CSV table of N, CA, C and O in Angstrom, one decimal:
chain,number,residue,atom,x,y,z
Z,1,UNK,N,137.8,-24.8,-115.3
Z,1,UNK,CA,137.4,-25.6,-116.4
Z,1,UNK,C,136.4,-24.8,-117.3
Z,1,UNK,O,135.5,-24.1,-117.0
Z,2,UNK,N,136.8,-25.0,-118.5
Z,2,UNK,CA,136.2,-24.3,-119.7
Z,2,UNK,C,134.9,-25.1,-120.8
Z,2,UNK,O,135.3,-26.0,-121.5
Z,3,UNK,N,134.0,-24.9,-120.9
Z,3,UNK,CA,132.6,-25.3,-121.2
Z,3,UNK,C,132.2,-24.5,-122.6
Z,3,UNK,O,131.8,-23.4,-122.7
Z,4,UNK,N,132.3,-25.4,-123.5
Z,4,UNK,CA,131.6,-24.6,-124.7
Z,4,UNK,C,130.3,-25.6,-125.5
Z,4,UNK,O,130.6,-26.6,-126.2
Z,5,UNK,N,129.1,-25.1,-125.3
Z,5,UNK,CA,128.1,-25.7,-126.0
Z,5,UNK,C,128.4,-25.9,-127.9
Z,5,UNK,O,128.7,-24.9,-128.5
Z,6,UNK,N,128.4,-26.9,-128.5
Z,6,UNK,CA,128.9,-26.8,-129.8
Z,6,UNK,C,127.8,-26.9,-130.4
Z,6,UNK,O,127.8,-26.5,-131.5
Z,7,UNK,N,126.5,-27.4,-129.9
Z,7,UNK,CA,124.9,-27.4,-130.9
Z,7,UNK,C,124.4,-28.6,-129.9
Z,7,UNK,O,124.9,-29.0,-128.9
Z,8,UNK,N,123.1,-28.9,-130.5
Z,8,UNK,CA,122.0,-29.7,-130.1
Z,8,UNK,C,121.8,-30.6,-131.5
Z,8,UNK,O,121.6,-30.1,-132.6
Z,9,UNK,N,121.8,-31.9,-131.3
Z,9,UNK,CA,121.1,-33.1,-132.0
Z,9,UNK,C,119.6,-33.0,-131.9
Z,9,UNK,O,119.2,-33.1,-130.8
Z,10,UNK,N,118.8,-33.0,-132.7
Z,10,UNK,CA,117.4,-33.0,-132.4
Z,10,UNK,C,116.5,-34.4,-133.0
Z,10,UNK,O,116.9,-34.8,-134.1
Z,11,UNK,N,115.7,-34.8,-132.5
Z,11,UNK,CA,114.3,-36.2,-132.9
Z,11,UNK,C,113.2,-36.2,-132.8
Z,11,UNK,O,112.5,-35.7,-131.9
Z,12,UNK,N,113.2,-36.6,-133.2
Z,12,UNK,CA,111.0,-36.8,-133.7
Z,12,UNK,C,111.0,-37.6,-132.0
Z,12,UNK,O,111.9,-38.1,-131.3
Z,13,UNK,N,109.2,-37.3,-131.6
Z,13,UNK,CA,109.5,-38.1,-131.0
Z,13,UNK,C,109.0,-39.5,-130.4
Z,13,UNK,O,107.9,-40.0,-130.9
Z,14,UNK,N,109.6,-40.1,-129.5
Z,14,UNK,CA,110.0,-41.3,-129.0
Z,14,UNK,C,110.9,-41.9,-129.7
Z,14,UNK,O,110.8,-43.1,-129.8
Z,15,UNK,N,112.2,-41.1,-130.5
Z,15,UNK,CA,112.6,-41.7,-131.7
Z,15,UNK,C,114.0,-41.5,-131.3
Z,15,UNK,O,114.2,-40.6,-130.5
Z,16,UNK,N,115.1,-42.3,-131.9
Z,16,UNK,CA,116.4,-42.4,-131.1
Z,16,UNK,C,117.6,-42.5,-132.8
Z,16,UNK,O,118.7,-42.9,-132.9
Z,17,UNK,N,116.7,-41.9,-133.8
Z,17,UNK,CA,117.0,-41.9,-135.1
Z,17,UNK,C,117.5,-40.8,-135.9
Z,17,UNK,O,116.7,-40.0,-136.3
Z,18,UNK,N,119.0,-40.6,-136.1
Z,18,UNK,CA,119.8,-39.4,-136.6
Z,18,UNK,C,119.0,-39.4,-137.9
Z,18,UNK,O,118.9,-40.4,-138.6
Z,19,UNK,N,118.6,-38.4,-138.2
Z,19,UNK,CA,118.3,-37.8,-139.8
Z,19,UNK,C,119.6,-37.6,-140.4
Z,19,UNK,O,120.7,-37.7,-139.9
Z,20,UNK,N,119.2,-37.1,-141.6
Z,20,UNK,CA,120.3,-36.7,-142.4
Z,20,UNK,C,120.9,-35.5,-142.4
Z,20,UNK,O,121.9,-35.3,-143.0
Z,21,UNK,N,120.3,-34.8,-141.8
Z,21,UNK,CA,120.1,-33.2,-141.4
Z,21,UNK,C,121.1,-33.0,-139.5
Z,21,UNK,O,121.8,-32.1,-139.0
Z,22,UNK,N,120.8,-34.2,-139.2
Z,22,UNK,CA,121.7,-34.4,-138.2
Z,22,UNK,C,123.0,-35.1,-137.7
Z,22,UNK,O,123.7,-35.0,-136.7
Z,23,UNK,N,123.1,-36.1,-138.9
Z,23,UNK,CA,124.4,-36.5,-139.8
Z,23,UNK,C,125.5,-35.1,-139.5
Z,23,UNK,O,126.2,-34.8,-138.6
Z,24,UNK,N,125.0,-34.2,-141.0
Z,24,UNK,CA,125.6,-33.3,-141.2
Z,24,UNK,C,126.4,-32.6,-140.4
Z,24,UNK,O,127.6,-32.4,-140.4
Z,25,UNK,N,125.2,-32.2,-139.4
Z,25,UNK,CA,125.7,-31.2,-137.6
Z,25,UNK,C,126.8,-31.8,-137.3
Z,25,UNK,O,127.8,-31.1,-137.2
Z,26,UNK,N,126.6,-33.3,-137.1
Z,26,UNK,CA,127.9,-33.8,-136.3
Z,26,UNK,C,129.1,-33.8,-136.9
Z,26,UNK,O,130.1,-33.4,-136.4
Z,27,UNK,N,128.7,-34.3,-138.6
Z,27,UNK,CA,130.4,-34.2,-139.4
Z,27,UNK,C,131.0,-33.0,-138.9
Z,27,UNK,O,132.1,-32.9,-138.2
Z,28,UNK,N,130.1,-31.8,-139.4
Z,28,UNK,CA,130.5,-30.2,-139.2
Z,28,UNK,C,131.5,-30.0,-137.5
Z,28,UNK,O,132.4,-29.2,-137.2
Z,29,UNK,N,131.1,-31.0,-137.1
Z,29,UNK,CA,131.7,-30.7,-135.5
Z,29,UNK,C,132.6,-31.4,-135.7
Z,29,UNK,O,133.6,-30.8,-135.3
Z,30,UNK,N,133.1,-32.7,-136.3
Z,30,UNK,CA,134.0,-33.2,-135.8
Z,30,UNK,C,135.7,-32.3,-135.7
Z,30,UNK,O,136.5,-32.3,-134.7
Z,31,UNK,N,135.8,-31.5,-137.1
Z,31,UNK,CA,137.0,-30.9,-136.8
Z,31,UNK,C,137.3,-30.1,-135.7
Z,31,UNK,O,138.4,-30.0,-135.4
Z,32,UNK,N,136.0,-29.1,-134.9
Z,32,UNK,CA,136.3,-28.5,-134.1
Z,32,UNK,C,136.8,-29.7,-132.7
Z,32,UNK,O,137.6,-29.4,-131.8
Z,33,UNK,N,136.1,-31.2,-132.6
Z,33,UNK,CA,136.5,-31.7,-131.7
Z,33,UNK,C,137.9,-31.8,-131.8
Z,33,UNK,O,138.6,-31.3,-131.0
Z,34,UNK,N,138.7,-32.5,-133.2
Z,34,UNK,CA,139.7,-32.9,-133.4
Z,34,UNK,C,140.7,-31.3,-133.1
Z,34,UNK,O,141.9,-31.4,-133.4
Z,35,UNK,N,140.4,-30.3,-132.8
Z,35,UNK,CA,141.5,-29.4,-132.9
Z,35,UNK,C,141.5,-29.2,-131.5
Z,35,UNK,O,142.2,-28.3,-131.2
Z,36,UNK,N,140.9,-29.8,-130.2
Z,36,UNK,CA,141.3,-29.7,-129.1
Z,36,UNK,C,141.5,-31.3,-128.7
Z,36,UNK,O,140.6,-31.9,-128.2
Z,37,UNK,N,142.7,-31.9,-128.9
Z,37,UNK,CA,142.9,-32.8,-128.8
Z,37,UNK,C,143.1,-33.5,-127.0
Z,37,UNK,O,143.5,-34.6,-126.5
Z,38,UNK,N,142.8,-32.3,-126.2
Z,38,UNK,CA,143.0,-32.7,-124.9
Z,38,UNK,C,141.2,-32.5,-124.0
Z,38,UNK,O,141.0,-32.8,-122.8
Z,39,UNK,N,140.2,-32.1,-125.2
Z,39,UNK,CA,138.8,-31.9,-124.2
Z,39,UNK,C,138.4,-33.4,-124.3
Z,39,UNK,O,138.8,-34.3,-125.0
Z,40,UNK,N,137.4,-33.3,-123.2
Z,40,UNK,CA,136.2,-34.2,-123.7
Z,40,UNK,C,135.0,-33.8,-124.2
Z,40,UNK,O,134.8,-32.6,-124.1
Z,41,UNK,N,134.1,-34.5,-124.7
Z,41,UNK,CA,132.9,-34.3,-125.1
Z,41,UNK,C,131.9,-35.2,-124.4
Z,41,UNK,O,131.8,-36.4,-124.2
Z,42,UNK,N,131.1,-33.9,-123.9
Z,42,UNK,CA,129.8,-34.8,-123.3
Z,42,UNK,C,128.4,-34.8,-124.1
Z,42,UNK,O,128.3,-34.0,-125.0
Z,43,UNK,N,127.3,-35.6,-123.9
Z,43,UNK,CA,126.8,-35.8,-124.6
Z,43,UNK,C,125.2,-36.0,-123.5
Z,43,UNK,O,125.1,-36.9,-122.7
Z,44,UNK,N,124.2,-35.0,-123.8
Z,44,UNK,CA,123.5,-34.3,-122.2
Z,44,UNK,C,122.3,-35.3,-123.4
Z,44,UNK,O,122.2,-35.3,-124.6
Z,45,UNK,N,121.7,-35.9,-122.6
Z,45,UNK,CA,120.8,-36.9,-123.6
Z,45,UNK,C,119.4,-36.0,-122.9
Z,45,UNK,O,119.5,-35.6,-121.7
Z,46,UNK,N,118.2,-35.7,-123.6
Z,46,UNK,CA,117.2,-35.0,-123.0
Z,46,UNK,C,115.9,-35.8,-123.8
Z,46,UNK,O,116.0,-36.3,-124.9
Z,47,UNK,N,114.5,-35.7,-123.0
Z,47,UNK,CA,113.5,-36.1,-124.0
Z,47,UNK,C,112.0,-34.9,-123.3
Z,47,UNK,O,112.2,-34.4,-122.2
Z,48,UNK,N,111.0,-34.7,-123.7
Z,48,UNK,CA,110.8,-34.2,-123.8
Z,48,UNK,C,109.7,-34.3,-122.8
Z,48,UNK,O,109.9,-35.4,-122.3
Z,49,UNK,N,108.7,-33.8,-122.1
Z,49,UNK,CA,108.2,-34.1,-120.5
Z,49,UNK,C,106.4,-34.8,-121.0
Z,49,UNK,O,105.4,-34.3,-120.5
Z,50,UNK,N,106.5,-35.7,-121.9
Z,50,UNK,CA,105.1,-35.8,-122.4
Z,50,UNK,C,105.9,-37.7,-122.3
Z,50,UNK,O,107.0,-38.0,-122.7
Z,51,UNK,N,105.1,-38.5,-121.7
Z,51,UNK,CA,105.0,-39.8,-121.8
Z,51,UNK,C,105.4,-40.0,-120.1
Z,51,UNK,O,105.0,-39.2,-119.2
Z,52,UNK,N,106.1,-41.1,-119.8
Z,52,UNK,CA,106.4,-42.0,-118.8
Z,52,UNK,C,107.8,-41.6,-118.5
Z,52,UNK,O,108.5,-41.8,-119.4
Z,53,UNK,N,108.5,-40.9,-117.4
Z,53,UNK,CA,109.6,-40.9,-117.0
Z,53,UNK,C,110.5,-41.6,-117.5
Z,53,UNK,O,111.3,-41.5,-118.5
Z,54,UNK,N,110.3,-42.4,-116.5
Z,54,UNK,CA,111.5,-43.5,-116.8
Z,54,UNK,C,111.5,-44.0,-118.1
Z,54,UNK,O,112.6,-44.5,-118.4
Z,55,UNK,N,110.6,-44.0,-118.9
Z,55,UNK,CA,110.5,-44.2,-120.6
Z,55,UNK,C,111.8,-43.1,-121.1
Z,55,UNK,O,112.8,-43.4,-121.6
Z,56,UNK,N,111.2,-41.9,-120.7
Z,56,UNK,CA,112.4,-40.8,-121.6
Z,56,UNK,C,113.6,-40.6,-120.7
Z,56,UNK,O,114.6,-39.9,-121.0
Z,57,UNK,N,113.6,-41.4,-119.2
Z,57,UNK,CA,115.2,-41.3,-119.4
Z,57,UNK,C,115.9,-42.2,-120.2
Z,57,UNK,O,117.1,-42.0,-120.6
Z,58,UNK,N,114.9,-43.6,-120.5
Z,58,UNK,CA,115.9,-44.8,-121.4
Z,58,UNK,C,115.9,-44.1,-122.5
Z,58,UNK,O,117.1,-44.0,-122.7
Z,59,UNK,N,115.1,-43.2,-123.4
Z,59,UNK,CA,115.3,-42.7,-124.6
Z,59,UNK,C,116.0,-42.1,-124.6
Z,59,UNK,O,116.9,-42.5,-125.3
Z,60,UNK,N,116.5,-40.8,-123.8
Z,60,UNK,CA,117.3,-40.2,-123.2
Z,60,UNK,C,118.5,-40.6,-123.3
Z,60,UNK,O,119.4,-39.8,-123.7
Z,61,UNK,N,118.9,-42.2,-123.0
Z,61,UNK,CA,120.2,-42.9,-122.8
Z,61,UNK,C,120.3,-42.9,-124.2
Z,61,UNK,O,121.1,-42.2,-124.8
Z,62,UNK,N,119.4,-43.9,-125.1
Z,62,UNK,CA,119.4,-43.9,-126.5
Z,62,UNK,C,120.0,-43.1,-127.5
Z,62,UNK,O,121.1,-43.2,-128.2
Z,63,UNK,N,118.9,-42.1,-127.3
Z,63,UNK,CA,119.8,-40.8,-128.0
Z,63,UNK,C,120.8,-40.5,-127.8
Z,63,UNK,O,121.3,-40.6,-129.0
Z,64,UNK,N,121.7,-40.2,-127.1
Z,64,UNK,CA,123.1,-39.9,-126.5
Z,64,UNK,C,124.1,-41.2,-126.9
Z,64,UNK,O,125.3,-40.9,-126.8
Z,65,UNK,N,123.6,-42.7,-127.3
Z,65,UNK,CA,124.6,-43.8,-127.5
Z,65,UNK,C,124.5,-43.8,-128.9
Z,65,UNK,O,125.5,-44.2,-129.6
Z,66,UNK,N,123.4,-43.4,-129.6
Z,66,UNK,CA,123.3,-43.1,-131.2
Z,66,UNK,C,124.2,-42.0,-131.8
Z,66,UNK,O,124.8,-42.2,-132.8
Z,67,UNK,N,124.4,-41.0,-131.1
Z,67,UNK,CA,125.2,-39.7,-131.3
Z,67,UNK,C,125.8,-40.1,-130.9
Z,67,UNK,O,125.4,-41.1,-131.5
Z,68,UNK,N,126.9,-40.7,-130.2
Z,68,UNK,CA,128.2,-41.4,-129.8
Z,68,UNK,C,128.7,-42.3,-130.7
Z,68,UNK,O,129.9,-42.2,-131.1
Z,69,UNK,N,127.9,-43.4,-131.4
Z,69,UNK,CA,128.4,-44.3,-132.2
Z,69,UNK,C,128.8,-43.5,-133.5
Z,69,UNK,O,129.9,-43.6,-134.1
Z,70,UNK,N,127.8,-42.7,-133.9
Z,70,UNK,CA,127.9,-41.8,-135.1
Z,70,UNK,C,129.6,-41.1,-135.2
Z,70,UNK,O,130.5,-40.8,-136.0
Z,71,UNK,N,129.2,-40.9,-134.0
Z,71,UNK,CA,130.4,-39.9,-133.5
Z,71,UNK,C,132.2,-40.9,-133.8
Z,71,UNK,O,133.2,-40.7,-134.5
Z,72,UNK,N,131.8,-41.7,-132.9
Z,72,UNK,CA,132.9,-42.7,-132.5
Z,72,UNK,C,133.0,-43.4,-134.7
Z,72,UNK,O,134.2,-43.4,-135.0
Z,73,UNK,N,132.4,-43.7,-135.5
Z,73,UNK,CA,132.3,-43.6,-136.9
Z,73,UNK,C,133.0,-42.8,-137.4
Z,73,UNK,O,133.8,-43.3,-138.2
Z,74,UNK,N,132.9,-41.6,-137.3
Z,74,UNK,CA,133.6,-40.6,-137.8
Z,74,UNK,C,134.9,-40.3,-137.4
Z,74,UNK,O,135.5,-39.4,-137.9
Z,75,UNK,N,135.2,-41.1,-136.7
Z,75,UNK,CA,136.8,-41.1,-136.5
Z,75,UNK,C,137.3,-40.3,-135.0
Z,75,UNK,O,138.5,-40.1,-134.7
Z,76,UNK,N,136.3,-39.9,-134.4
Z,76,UNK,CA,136.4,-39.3,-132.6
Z,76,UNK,C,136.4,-40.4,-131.5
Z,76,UNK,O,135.6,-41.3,-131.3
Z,77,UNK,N,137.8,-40.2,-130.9
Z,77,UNK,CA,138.2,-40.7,-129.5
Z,77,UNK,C,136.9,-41.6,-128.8
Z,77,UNK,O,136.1,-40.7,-128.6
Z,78,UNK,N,136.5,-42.4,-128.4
Z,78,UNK,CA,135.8,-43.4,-127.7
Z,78,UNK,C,135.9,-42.4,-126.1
Z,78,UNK,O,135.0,-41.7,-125.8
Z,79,UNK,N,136.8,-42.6,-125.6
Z,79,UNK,CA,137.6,-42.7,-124.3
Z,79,UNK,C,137.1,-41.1,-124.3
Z,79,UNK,O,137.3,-40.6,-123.2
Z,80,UNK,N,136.6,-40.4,-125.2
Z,80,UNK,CA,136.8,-38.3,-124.9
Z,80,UNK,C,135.5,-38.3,-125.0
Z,80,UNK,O,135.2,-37.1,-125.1
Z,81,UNK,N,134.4,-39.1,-124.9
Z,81,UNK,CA,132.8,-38.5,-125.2
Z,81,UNK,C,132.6,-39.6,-124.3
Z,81,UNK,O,132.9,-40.8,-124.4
Z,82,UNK,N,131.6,-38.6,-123.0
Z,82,UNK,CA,131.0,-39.0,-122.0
Z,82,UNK,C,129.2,-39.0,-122.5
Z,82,UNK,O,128.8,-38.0,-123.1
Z,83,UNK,N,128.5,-39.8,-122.3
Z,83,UNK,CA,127.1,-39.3,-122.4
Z,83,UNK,C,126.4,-39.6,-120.8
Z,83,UNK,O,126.4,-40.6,-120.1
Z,84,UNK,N,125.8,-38.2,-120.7
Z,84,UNK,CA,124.8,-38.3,-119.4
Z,84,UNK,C,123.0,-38.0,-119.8
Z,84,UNK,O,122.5,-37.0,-120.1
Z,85,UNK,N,122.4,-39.3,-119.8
Z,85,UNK,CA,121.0,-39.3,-120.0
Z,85,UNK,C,120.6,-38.6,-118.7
Z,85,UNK,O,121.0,-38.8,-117.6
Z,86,UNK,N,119.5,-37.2,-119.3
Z,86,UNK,CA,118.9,-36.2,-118.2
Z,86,UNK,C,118.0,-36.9,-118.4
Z,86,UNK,O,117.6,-36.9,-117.2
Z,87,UNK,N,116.9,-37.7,-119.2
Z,87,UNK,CA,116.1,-37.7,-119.2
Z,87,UNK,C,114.6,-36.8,-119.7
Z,87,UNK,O,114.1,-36.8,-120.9
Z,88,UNK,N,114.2,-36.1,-118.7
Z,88,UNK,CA,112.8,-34.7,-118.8
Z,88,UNK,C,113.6,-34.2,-118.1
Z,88,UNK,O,112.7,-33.7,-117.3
Z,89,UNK,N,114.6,-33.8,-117.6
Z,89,UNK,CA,114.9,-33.4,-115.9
Z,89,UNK,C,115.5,-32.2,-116.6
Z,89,UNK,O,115.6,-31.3,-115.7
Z,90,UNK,N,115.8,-31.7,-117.8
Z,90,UNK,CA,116.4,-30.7,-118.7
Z,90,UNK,C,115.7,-29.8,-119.2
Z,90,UNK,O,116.2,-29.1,-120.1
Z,91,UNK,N,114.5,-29.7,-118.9
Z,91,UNK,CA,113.4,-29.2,-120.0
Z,91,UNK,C,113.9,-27.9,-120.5
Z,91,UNK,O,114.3,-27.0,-119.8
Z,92,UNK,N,113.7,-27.8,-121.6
Z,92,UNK,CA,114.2,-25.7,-121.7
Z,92,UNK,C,113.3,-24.4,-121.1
Z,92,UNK,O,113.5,-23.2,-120.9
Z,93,UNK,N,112.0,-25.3,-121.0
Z,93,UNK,CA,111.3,-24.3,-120.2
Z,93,UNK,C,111.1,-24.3,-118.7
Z,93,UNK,O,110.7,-23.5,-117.9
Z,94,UNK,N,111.6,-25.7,-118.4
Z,94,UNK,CA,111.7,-25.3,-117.0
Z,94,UNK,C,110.5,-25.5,-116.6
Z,94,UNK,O,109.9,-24.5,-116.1
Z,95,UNK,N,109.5,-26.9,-116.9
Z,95,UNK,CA,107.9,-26.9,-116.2
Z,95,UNK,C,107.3,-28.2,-116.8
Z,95,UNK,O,108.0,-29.1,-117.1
Z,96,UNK,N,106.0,-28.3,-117.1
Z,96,UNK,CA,106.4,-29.9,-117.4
Z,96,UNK,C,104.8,-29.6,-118.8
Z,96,UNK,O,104.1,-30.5,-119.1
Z,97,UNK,N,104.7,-27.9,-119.4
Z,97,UNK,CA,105.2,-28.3,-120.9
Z,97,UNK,C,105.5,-29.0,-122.0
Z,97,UNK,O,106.6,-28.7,-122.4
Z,98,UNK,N,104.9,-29.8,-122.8
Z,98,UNK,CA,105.5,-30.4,-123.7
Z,98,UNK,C,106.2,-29.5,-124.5
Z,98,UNK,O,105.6,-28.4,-124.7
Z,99,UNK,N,107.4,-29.6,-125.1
Z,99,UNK,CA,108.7,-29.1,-125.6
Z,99,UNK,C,109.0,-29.3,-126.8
Z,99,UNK,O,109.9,-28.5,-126.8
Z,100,UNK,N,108.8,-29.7,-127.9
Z,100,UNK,CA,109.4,-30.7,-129.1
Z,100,UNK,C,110.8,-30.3,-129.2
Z,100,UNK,O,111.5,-31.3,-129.4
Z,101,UNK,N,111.5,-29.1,-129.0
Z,101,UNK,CA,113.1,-28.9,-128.5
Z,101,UNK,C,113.6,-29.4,-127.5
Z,101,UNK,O,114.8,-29.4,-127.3
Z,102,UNK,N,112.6,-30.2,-126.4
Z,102,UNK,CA,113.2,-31.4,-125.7
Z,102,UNK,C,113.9,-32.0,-126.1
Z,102,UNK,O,115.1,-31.7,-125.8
Z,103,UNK,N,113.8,-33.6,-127.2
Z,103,UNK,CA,113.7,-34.5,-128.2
Z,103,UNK,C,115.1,-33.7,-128.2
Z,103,UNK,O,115.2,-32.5,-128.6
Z,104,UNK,N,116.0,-34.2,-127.8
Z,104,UNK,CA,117.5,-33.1,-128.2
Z,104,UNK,C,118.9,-34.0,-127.5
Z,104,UNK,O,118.8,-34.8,-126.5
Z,105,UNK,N,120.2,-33.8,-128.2
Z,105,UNK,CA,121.4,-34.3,-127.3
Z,105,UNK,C,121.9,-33.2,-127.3
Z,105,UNK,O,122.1,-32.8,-128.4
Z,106,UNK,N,122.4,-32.3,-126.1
Z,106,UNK,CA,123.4,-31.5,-126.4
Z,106,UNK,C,124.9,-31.8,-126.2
Z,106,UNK,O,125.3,-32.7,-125.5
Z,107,UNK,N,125.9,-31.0,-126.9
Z,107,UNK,CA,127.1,-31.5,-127.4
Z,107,UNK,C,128.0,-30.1,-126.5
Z,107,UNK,O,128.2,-29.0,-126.8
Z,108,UNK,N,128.3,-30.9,-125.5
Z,108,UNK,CA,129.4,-29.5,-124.6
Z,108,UNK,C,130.6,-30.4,-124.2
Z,108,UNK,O,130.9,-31.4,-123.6
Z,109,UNK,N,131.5,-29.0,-125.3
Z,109,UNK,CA,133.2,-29.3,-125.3
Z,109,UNK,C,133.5,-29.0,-124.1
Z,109,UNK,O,132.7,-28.2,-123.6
Z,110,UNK,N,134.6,-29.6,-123.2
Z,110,UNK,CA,134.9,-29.1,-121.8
Z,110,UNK,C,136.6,-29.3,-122.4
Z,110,UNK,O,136.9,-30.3,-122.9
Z,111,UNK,N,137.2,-28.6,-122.2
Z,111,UNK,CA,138.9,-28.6,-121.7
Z,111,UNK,C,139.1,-28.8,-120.2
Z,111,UNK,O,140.3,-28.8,-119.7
């Protein structure tokens, strides 16, 4: 199975709110979704390791159903985008760090 990172969704944080700057990202993606008509898309929900756990894995969930709806809007398969809330459990540095590149969904194509 084949794994391709396509970008990161990014937010302010405690915030579960696409900018317009991250609009864009997603339109930009949709045709590459639409030309593999057999992947799925997952949707890695992450927050950043400053607050209450279990607070940022619900945000976590948030983010990742916001980027789905957007997504699912634009005319992409319901049934082909999975979202998995990580939570802090993702951090990019690997420690517990505050991050502001936490605050992130990542978008990985799988065939």
């Amino acid at each position: 199975m084949m794994y391709d990172k396509l970008g990161s969704i990014y937010f302010k944080q405690g915030q579960a709110q696409l900018t317009g700057e991250e609009k864009a990202k997603l339109e930009a993606l949709k045709q590459v979704f639409a030309d593999q008509p057999k992947a799925m898309l997952y949707l890695f929900g992450n927050a950043s390791t400053d607050g209450d756990p279990a607070k940022n894995l619900k945000l976590s969930n948030e983010r990742c159903i916001v980027v789905r709806k957007y997504l699912i809007k634009l005319g992409l398969d319901p049934m082909r985008i999975m979202v998995l809330p990580m939570g802090e459990d993702n951090s990019l540095k690997g420690d517990d760090q505050v991050n502001p590149n936490d605050r992130r969904v990542d978008l990985i194509l799988s065939e």
